[in-house]
Coordinates of C-alpha atoms in Angstrom, one line a residue:
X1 CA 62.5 116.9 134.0
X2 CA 64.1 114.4 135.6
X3 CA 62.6 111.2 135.4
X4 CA 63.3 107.2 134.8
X5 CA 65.7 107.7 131.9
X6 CA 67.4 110.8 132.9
X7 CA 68.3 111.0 136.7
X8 CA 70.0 114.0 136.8
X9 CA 70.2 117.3 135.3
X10 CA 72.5 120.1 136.2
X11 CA 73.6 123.6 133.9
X12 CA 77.5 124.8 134.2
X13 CA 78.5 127.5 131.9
X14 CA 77.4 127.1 128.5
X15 CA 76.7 123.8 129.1
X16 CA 73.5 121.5 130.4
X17 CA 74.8 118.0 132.0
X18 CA 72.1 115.0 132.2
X19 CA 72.8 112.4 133.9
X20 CA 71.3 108.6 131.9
X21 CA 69.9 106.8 134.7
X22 CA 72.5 103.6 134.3
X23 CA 71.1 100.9 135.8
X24 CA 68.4 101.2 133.2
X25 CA 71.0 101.4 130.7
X26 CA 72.5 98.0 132.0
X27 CA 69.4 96.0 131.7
X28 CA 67.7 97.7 128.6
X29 CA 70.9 96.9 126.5
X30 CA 71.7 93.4 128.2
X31 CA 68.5 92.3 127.7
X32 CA 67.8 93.0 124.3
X33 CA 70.8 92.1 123.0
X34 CA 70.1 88.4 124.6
X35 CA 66.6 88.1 123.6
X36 CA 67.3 89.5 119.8
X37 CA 70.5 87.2 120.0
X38 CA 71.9 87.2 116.4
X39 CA 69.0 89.9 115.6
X40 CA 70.1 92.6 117.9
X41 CA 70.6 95.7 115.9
X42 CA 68.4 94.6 112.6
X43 CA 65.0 94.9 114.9
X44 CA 65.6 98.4 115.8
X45 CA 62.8 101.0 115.3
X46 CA 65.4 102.7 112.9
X47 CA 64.9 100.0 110.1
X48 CA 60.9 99.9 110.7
X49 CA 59.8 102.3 107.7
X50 CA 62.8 100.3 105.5
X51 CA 60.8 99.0 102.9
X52 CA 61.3 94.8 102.1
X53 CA 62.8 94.9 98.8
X54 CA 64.2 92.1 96.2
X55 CA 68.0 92.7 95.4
X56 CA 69.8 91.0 92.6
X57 CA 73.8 91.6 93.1
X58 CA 76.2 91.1 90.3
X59 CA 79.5 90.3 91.9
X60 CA 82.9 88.4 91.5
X61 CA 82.7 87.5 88.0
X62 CA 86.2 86.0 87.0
X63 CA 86.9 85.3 83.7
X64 CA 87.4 81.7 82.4
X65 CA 90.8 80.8 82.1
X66 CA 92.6 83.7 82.8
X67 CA 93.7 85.1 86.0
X68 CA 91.8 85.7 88.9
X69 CA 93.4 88.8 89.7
X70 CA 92.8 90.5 93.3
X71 CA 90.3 92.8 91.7
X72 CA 88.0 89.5 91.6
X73 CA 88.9 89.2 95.4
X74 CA 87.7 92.6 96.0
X75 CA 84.3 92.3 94.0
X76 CA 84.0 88.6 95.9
X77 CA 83.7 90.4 99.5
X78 CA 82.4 93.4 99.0
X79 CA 79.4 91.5 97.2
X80 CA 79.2 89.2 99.6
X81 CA 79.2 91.7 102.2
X82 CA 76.4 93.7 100.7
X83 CA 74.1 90.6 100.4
X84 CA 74.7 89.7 104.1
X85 CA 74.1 92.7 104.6
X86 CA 70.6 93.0 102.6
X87 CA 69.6 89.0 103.7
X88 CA 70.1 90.0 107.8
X89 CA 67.9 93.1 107.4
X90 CA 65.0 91.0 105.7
X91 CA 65.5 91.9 101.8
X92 CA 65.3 89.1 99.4
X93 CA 68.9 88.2 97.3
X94 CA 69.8 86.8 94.4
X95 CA 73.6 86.4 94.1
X96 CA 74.6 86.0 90.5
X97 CA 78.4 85.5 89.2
X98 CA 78.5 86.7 85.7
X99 CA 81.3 84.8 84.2
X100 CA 83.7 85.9 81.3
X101 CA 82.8 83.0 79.1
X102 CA 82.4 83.8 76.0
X103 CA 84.3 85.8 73.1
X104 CA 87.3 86.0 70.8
X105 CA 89.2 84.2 73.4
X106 CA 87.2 80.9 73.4
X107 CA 88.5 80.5 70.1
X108 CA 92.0 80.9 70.9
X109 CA 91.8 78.5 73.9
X110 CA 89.8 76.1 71.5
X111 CA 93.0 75.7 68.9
X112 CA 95.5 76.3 72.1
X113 CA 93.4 72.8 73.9
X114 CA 93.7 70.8 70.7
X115 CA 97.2 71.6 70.7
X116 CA 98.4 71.4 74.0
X117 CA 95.7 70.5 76.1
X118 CA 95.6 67.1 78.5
X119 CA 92.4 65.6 79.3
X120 CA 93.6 64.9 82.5
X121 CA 95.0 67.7 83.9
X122 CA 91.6 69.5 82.8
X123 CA 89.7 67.0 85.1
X124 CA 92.5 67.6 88.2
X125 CA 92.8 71.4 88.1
X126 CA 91.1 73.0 85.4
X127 CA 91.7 76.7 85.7
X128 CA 95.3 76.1 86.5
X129 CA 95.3 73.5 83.1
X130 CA 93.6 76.1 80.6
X131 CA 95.2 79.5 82.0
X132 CA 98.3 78.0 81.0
X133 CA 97.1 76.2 77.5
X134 CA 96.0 80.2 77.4
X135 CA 99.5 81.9 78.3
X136 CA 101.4 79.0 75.3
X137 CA 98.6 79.3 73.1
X138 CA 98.9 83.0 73.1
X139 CA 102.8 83.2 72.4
X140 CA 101.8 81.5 69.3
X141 CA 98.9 83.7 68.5
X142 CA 101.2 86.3 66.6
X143 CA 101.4 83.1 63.4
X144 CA 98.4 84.4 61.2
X145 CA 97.7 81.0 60.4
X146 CA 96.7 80.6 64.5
X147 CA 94.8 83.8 64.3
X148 CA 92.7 82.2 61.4
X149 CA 92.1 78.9 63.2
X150 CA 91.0 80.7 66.4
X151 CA 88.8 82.7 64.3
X152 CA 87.3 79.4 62.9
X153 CA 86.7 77.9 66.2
X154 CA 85.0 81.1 67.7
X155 CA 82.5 80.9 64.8
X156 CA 81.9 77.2 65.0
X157 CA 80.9 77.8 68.4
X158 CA 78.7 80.9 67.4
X159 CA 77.1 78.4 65.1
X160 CA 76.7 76.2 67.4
X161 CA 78.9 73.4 66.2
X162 CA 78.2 69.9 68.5
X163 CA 82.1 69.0 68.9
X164 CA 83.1 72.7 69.7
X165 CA 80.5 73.4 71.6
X166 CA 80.9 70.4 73.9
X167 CA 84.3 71.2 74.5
X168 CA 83.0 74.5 75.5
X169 CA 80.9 73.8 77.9
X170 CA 83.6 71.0 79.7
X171 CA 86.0 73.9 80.2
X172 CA 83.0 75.7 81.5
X173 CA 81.5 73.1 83.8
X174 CA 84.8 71.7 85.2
X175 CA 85.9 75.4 85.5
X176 CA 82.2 76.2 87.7
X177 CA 82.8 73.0 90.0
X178 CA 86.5 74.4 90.7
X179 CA 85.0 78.2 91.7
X180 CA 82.3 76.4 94.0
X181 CA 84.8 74.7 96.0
X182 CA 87.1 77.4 96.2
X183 CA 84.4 80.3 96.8
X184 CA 83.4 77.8 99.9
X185 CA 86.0 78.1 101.5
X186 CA 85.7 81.8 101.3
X187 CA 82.2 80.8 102.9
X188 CA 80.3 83.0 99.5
X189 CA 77.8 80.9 97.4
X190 CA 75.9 82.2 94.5
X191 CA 72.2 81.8 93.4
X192 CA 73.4 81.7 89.6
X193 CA 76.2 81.3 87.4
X194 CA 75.8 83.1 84.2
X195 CA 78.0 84.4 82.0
X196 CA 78.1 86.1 78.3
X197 CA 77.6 83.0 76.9
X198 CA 73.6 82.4 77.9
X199 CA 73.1 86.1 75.6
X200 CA 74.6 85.5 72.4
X201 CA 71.4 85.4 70.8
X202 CA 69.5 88.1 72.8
X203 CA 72.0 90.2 72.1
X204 CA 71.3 90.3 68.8
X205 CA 67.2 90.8 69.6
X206 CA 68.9 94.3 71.8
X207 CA 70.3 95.2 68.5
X208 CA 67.3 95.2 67.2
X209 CA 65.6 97.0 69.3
X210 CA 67.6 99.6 69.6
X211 CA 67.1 99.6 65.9
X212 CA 63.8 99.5 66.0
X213 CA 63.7 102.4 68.7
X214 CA 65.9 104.5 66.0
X215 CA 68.7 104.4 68.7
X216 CA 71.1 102.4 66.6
X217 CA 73.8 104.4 64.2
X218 CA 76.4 103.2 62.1
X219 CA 79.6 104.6 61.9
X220 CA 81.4 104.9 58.7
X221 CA 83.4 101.9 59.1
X222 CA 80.1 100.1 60.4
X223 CA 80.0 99.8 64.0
X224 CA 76.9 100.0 65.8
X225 CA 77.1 103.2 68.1
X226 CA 74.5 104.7 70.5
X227 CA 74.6 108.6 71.0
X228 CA 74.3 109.6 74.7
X229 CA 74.9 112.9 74.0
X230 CA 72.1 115.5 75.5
X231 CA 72.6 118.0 72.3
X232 CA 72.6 114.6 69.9
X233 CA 75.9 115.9 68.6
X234 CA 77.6 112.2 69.3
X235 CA 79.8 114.2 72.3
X236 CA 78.7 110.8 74.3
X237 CA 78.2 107.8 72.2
X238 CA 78.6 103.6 73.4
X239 CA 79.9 100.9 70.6
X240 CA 77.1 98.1 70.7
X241 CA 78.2 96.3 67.7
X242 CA 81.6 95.2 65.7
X243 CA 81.7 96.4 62.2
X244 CA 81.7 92.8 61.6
X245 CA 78.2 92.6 62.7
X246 CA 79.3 90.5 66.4
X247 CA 77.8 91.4 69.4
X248 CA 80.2 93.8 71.4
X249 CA 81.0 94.1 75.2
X250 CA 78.2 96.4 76.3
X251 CA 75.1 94.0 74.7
X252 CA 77.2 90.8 76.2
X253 CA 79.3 91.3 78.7
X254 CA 78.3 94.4 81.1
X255 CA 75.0 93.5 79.5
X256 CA 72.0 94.5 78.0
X257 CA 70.5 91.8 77.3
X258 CA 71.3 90.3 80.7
X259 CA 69.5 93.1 82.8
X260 CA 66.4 93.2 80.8
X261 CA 66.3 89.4 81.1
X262 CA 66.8 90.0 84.6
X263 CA 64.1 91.8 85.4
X264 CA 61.9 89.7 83.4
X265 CA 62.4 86.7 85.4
X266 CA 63.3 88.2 89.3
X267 CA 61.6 91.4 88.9
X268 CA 63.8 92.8 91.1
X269 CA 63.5 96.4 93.3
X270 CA 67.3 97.1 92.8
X271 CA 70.3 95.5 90.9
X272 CA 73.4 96.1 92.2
X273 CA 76.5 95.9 90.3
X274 CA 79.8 95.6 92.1
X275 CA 83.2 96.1 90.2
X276 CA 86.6 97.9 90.3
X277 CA 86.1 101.8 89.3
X278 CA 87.8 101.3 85.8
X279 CA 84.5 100.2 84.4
X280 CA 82.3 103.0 85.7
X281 CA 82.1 104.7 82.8
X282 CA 81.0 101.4 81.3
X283 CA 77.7 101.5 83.7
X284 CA 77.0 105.0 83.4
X285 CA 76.5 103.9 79.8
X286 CA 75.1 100.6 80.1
X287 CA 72.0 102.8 82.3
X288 CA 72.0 105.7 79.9
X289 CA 70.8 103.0 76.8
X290 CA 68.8 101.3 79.2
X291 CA 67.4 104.9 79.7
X292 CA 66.6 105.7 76.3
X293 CA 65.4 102.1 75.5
X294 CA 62.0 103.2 77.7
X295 CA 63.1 101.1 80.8
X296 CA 62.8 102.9 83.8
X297 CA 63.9 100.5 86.4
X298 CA 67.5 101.8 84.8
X299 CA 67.2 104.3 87.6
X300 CA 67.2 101.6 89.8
X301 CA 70.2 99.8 88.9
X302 CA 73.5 100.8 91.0
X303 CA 77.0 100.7 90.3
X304 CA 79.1 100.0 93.7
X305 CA 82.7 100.6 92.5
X306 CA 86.1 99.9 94.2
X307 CA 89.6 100.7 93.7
X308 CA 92.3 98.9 93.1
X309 CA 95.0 97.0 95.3
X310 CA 98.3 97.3 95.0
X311 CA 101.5 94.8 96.5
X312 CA 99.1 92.1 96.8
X313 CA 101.8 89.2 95.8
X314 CA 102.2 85.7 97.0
X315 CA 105.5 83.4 97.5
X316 CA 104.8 82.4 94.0
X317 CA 104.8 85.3 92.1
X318 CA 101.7 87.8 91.2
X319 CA 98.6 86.1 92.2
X320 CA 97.5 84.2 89.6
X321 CA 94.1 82.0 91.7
X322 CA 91.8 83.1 94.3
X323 CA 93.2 79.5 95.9
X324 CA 96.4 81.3 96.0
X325 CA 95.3 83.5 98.2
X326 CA 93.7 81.3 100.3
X327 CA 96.6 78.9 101.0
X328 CA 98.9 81.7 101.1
X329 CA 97.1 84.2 104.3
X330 CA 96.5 80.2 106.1
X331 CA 100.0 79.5 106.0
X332 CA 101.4 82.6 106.6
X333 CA 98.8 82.4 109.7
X334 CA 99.7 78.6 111.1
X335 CA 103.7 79.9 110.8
X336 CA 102.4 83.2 112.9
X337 CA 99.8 80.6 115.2
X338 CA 103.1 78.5 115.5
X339 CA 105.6 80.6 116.4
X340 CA 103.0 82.7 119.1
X341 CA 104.2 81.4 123.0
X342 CA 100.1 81.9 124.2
X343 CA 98.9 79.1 121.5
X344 CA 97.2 76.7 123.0
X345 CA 96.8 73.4 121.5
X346 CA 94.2 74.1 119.2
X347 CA 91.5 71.0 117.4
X348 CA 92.4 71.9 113.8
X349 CA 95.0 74.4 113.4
X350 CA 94.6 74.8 110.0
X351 CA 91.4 75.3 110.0
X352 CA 91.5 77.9 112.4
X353 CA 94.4 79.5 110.5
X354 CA 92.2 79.8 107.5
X355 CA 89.1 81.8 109.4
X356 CA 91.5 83.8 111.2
X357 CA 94.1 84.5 108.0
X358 CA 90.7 85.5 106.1
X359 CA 89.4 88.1 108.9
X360 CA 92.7 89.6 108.3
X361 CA 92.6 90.0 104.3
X362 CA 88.5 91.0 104.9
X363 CA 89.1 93.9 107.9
X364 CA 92.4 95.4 105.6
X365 CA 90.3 95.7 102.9
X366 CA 87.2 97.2 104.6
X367 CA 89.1 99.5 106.6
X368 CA 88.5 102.5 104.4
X369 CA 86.4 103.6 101.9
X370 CA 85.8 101.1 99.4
X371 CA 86.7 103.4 96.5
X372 CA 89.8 104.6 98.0
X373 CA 93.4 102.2 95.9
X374 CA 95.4 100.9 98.6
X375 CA 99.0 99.2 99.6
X376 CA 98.5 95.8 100.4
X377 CA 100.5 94.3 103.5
X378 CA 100.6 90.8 104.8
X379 CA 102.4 91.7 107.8
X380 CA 100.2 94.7 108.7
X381 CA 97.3 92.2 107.7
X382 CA 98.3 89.6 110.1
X383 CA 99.3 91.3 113.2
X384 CA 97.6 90.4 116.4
X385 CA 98.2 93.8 118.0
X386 CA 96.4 97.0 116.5
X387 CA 92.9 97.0 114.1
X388 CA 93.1 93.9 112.2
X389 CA 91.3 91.1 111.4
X390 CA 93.2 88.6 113.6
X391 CA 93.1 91.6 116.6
X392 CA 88.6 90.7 115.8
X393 CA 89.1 87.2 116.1
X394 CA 91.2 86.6 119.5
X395 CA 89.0 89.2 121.2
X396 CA 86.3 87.1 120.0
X397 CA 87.7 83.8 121.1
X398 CA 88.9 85.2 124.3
X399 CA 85.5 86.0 125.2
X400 CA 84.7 82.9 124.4
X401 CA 86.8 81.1 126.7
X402 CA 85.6 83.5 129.5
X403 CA 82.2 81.9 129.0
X404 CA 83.1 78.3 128.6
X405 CA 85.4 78.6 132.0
X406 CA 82.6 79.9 133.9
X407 CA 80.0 78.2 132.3
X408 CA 77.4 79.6 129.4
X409 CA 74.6 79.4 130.9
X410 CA 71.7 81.9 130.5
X411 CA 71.9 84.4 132.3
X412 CA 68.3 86.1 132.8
X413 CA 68.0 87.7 136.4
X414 CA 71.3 89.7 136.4
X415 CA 72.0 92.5 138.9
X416 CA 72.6 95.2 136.9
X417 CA 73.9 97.3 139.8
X418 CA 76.8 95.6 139.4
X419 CA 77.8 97.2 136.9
X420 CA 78.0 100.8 137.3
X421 CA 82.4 101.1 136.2
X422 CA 83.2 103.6 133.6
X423 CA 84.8 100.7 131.4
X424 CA 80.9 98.6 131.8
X425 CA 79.1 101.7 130.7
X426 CA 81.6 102.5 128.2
X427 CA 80.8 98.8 126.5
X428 CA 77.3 99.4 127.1
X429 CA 77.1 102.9 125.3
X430 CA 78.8 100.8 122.5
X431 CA 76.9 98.2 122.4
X432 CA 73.6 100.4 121.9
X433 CA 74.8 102.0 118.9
X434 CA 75.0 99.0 116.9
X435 CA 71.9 99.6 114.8
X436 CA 73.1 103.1 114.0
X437 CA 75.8 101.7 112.5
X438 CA 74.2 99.0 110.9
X439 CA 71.9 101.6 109.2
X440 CA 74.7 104.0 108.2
X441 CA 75.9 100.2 106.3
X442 CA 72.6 100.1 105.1
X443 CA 72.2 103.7 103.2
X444 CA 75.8 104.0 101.4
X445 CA 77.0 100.0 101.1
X446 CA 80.2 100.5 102.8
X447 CA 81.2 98.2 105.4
X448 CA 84.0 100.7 106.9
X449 CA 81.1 101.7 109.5
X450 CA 80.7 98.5 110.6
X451 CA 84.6 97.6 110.4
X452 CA 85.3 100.5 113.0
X453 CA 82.6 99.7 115.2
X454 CA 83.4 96.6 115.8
X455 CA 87.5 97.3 116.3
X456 CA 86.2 99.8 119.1
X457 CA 84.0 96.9 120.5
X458 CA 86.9 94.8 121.1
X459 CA 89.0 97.3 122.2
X460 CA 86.4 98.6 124.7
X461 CA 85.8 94.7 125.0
X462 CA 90.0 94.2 125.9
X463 CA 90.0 97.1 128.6
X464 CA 86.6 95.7 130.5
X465 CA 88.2 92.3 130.2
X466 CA 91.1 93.6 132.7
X467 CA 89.5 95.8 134.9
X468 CA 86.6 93.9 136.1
X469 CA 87.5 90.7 136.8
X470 CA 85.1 87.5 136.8
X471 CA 87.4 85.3 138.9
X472 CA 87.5 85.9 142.3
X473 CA 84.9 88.3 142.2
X474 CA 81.6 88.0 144.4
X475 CA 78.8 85.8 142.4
X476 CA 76.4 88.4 142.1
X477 CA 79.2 90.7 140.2
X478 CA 80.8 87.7 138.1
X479 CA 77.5 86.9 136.8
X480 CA 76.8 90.8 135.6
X481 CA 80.1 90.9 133.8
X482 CA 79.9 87.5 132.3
X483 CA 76.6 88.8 131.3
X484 CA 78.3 92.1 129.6
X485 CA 80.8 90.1 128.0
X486 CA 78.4 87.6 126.3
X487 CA 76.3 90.4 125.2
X488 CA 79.8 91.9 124.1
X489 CA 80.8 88.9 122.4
X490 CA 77.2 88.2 120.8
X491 CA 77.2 91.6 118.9
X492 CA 81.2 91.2 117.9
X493 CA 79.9 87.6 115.9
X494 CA 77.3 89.5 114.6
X495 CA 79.2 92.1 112.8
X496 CA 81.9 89.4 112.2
X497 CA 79.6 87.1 110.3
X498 CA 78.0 90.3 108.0
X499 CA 81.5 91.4 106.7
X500 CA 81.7 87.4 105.6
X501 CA 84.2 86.6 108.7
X502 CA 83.6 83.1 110.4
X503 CA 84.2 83.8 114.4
X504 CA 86.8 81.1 115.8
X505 CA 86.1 80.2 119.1
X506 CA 90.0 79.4 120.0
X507 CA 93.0 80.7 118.9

């Protein structure tokens, strides 16, 4: 029947046609997206039997002194991403960067520091200082009498030597204060830093266990193994443990230990793990033993894997820092900015250049399924026409404009009758399947959903923005369409500031 929602219905062949009753549509989807303001989408009945859960994601988790390679990037924004995701629909976060900082390696650096380390340049730019103590020491590494002096350092520090240990923990702390700064400006913080390092010793209370559980079996040569096999005929089996008795990968790095602590001390509802695809296998292991060691929560622990990114170089080379990166998509954006007629004269152009230049690395790499490898482009990244990033931003700061030229005020008593043009409706239909999106986010963890949604917003957004004009237009219409583009503009920032993209409000 017809009736307030549907006002008409007629049948052609094969088909029924209703008719949504669109002034109702105007003022249902205006209004709530102004009252739920940044909300809009996460209140919707379709998150209302979501359960409230804790969530502890894993993600970033560089290794000390060598490179932060773009695979780092990728785990940095697609964890972020996830916990934005978790924190706007109400879940409680704990963002933990596991760092590489601990191992064979730490030896190496130790000997490569005493040889050719400054004290000075380890203050000024530490992980540019001891990646390249790293890269000299290691060209020296192949002198046995190196090898044997790493080796000596490494188990000074597993004993817990005073001198080594505090030279340790400098590379460790100055290292930690250099990621903050940097992961700032990528706008990600994390709860905790942790790294291998905090498990040397409860690794070895794993080993035990899984001793005690009769899980442990030595190979011939000695290593610790643990057979994952369903027959038990070692088809499947994980190294735990070094024939030489040290603690191997699996209990330290992806860890065992770590998880178990975990769980102790955030009793969390999931844990989510987000890393290239190379080390799935590694997962599928780490939650088998976790499996067998009588922890059931294992089925709770998830794996979110990516693939891997190819082309992605900068003027200096292969990208060596995360701050590489950084500098290089902001000044590859200010020459863009400067070399664009419409620029305006914008406060801080560099500042600008670094929101917008990071929208564009974000939306090319969110574009498709996170699993899928792809061919990374700076130019394709950093055009203004098409689905990109910096296509998100000058919608956004278009919009924006619109609002400041005709002044942002409130608007609450809109008439909606106004705005009854294919290209209002067609932003309005839009704009009411946000939370359907956001939920489709929600279930598999891929921002793509989101990433297309909100490219169709802006163009829908682009098209409205020419054919219904606020200037010149009677008051009672300019105010409806400011109204649809604010509402427009309010969900766009929304889905901007999940997929870790600060909206610029000039461009």
């Amino acid at each position: 029947k017809c009736d307030a929602v549907v006002s008409e219905i007629s049948a052609g062949p094969g088909t029924v046609n209703f008719t949504i009753n669109r002034e109702l549509l105007a003022k249902t989807v205006l209004q709530q997206v102004l009252k739920d303001g940044s909300e809009y989408g996460v209140k919707s009945e379709l998150f209302s039997t979501v359960p409230r859960q804790k969530a502890v994601i894993e993600f970033s988790s560089p290794n000390i002194a060598k490179k932060f390679h773009i695979g780092h990037l990728r785990s940095t924004i697609v964890g972020n991403f996830i916990a934005n995701l978790k924190v706007a629909l109400g879940h409680e976060v704990t963002r933990i960067n596991y760092l590489g900082d601990w191992g064979m390696q730490f030896g190496l650096l130790g000997v490569g520091f005493q040889r050719f380390g400054n004290k000075e340049k380890l203050k000024s730019s530490p992980l540019q200082h001891l990646f390249e103590v790293y890269v000299q020491i290691n060209k020296a590494a192949e002198d046995e009498n190196t090898k044997e002096l790493a080796k000596d350092f490494f188990r000074k520090l597993e004993e817990h030597d005073e001198q080594t240990l505090s030279l340790w923990k400098q590379f460790r702390d100055l290292s930690i204060e250099e990621y903050i700064r940097i992961y700032k400006r990528l706008g990600v913080d994390f709860d905790e830093y942790s790294g291998e390092s905090f498990y040397q010793e409860k690794s070895q209370e794993v080993l035990k266990m899984l001793e005690d559980k009769g899980l442990l079996q030595k190979t011939t040569k000695g290593a610790g193994i643990v057979d994952l096999s369903e027959k038990k005929d070692l088809s499947s089996f994980s190294t735990v443990m070094r024939s030489d008795g040290t603690s191997l990968y699996i209990t330290r790095q992806v860890n065992l230990a770590a998880a178990i602590d975990r769980m102790n001390k955030h009793s969390w509802d999931t844990m989510i793990y987000v890393t290239d695809k190379s080390q799935s296998n590694h997962f599928q292991h780490l939650f088998q033993i976790l499996k067998l060691m009588g922890y059931d929560w294992a089925e709770r622990c998830q794996h979110v894997s990516f693939g891997l990114v190819q082309g992605m170089k900068t003027r200096r080379g292969e990208v060596i820092f995360l701050e590489d990166v950084l500098n290089e998509v902001r000044s590859r954006m200010l020459q863009n900015m400067a070399s664009a007629k419409t620029t305006k004269e914008i406060e801080d152009p560099m500042e600008t250049a670094e929101k917008v230049g990071l929208a564009a690395l974000i939306i090319q790499d969110f574009r498709g399924l996170l699993s899928s490898d792809y061919q990374f482009s700076w130019d394709r990244a950093l055009q203004s026409r098409g689905d990109t990033g910096v296509f998100l931003q000058y919608t956004h700061a278009r919009l924006h404009s619109l609002e400041q030229m005709h002044g942002n005020k409130q608007l609450t008593d809109v008439n909606v009758a106004c705005l009854q043009e294919p290209d209002a409706i067609s932003v309005l239909q839009h704009l009411l399947r946000y939370d359907e999106v956001l939920y489709r986010s929600s279930q598999d963890l891929q921002p793509k959903h989101i990433v297309n949604y909100l490219l169709t917003l802006s163009h829908l957004a682009a098209v409205a923005h020419k054919t219904l004009p606020v200037k010149g237009s009677a008051p009672e219409v300019a105010q409806a369409r400011l109204c649809l583009f604010q509402a427009a503009r309010l969900v766009l920032a929304n889905g901007m500031k999940l997929l870790g993209i600060t909206p610029v409000t000039q461009m």
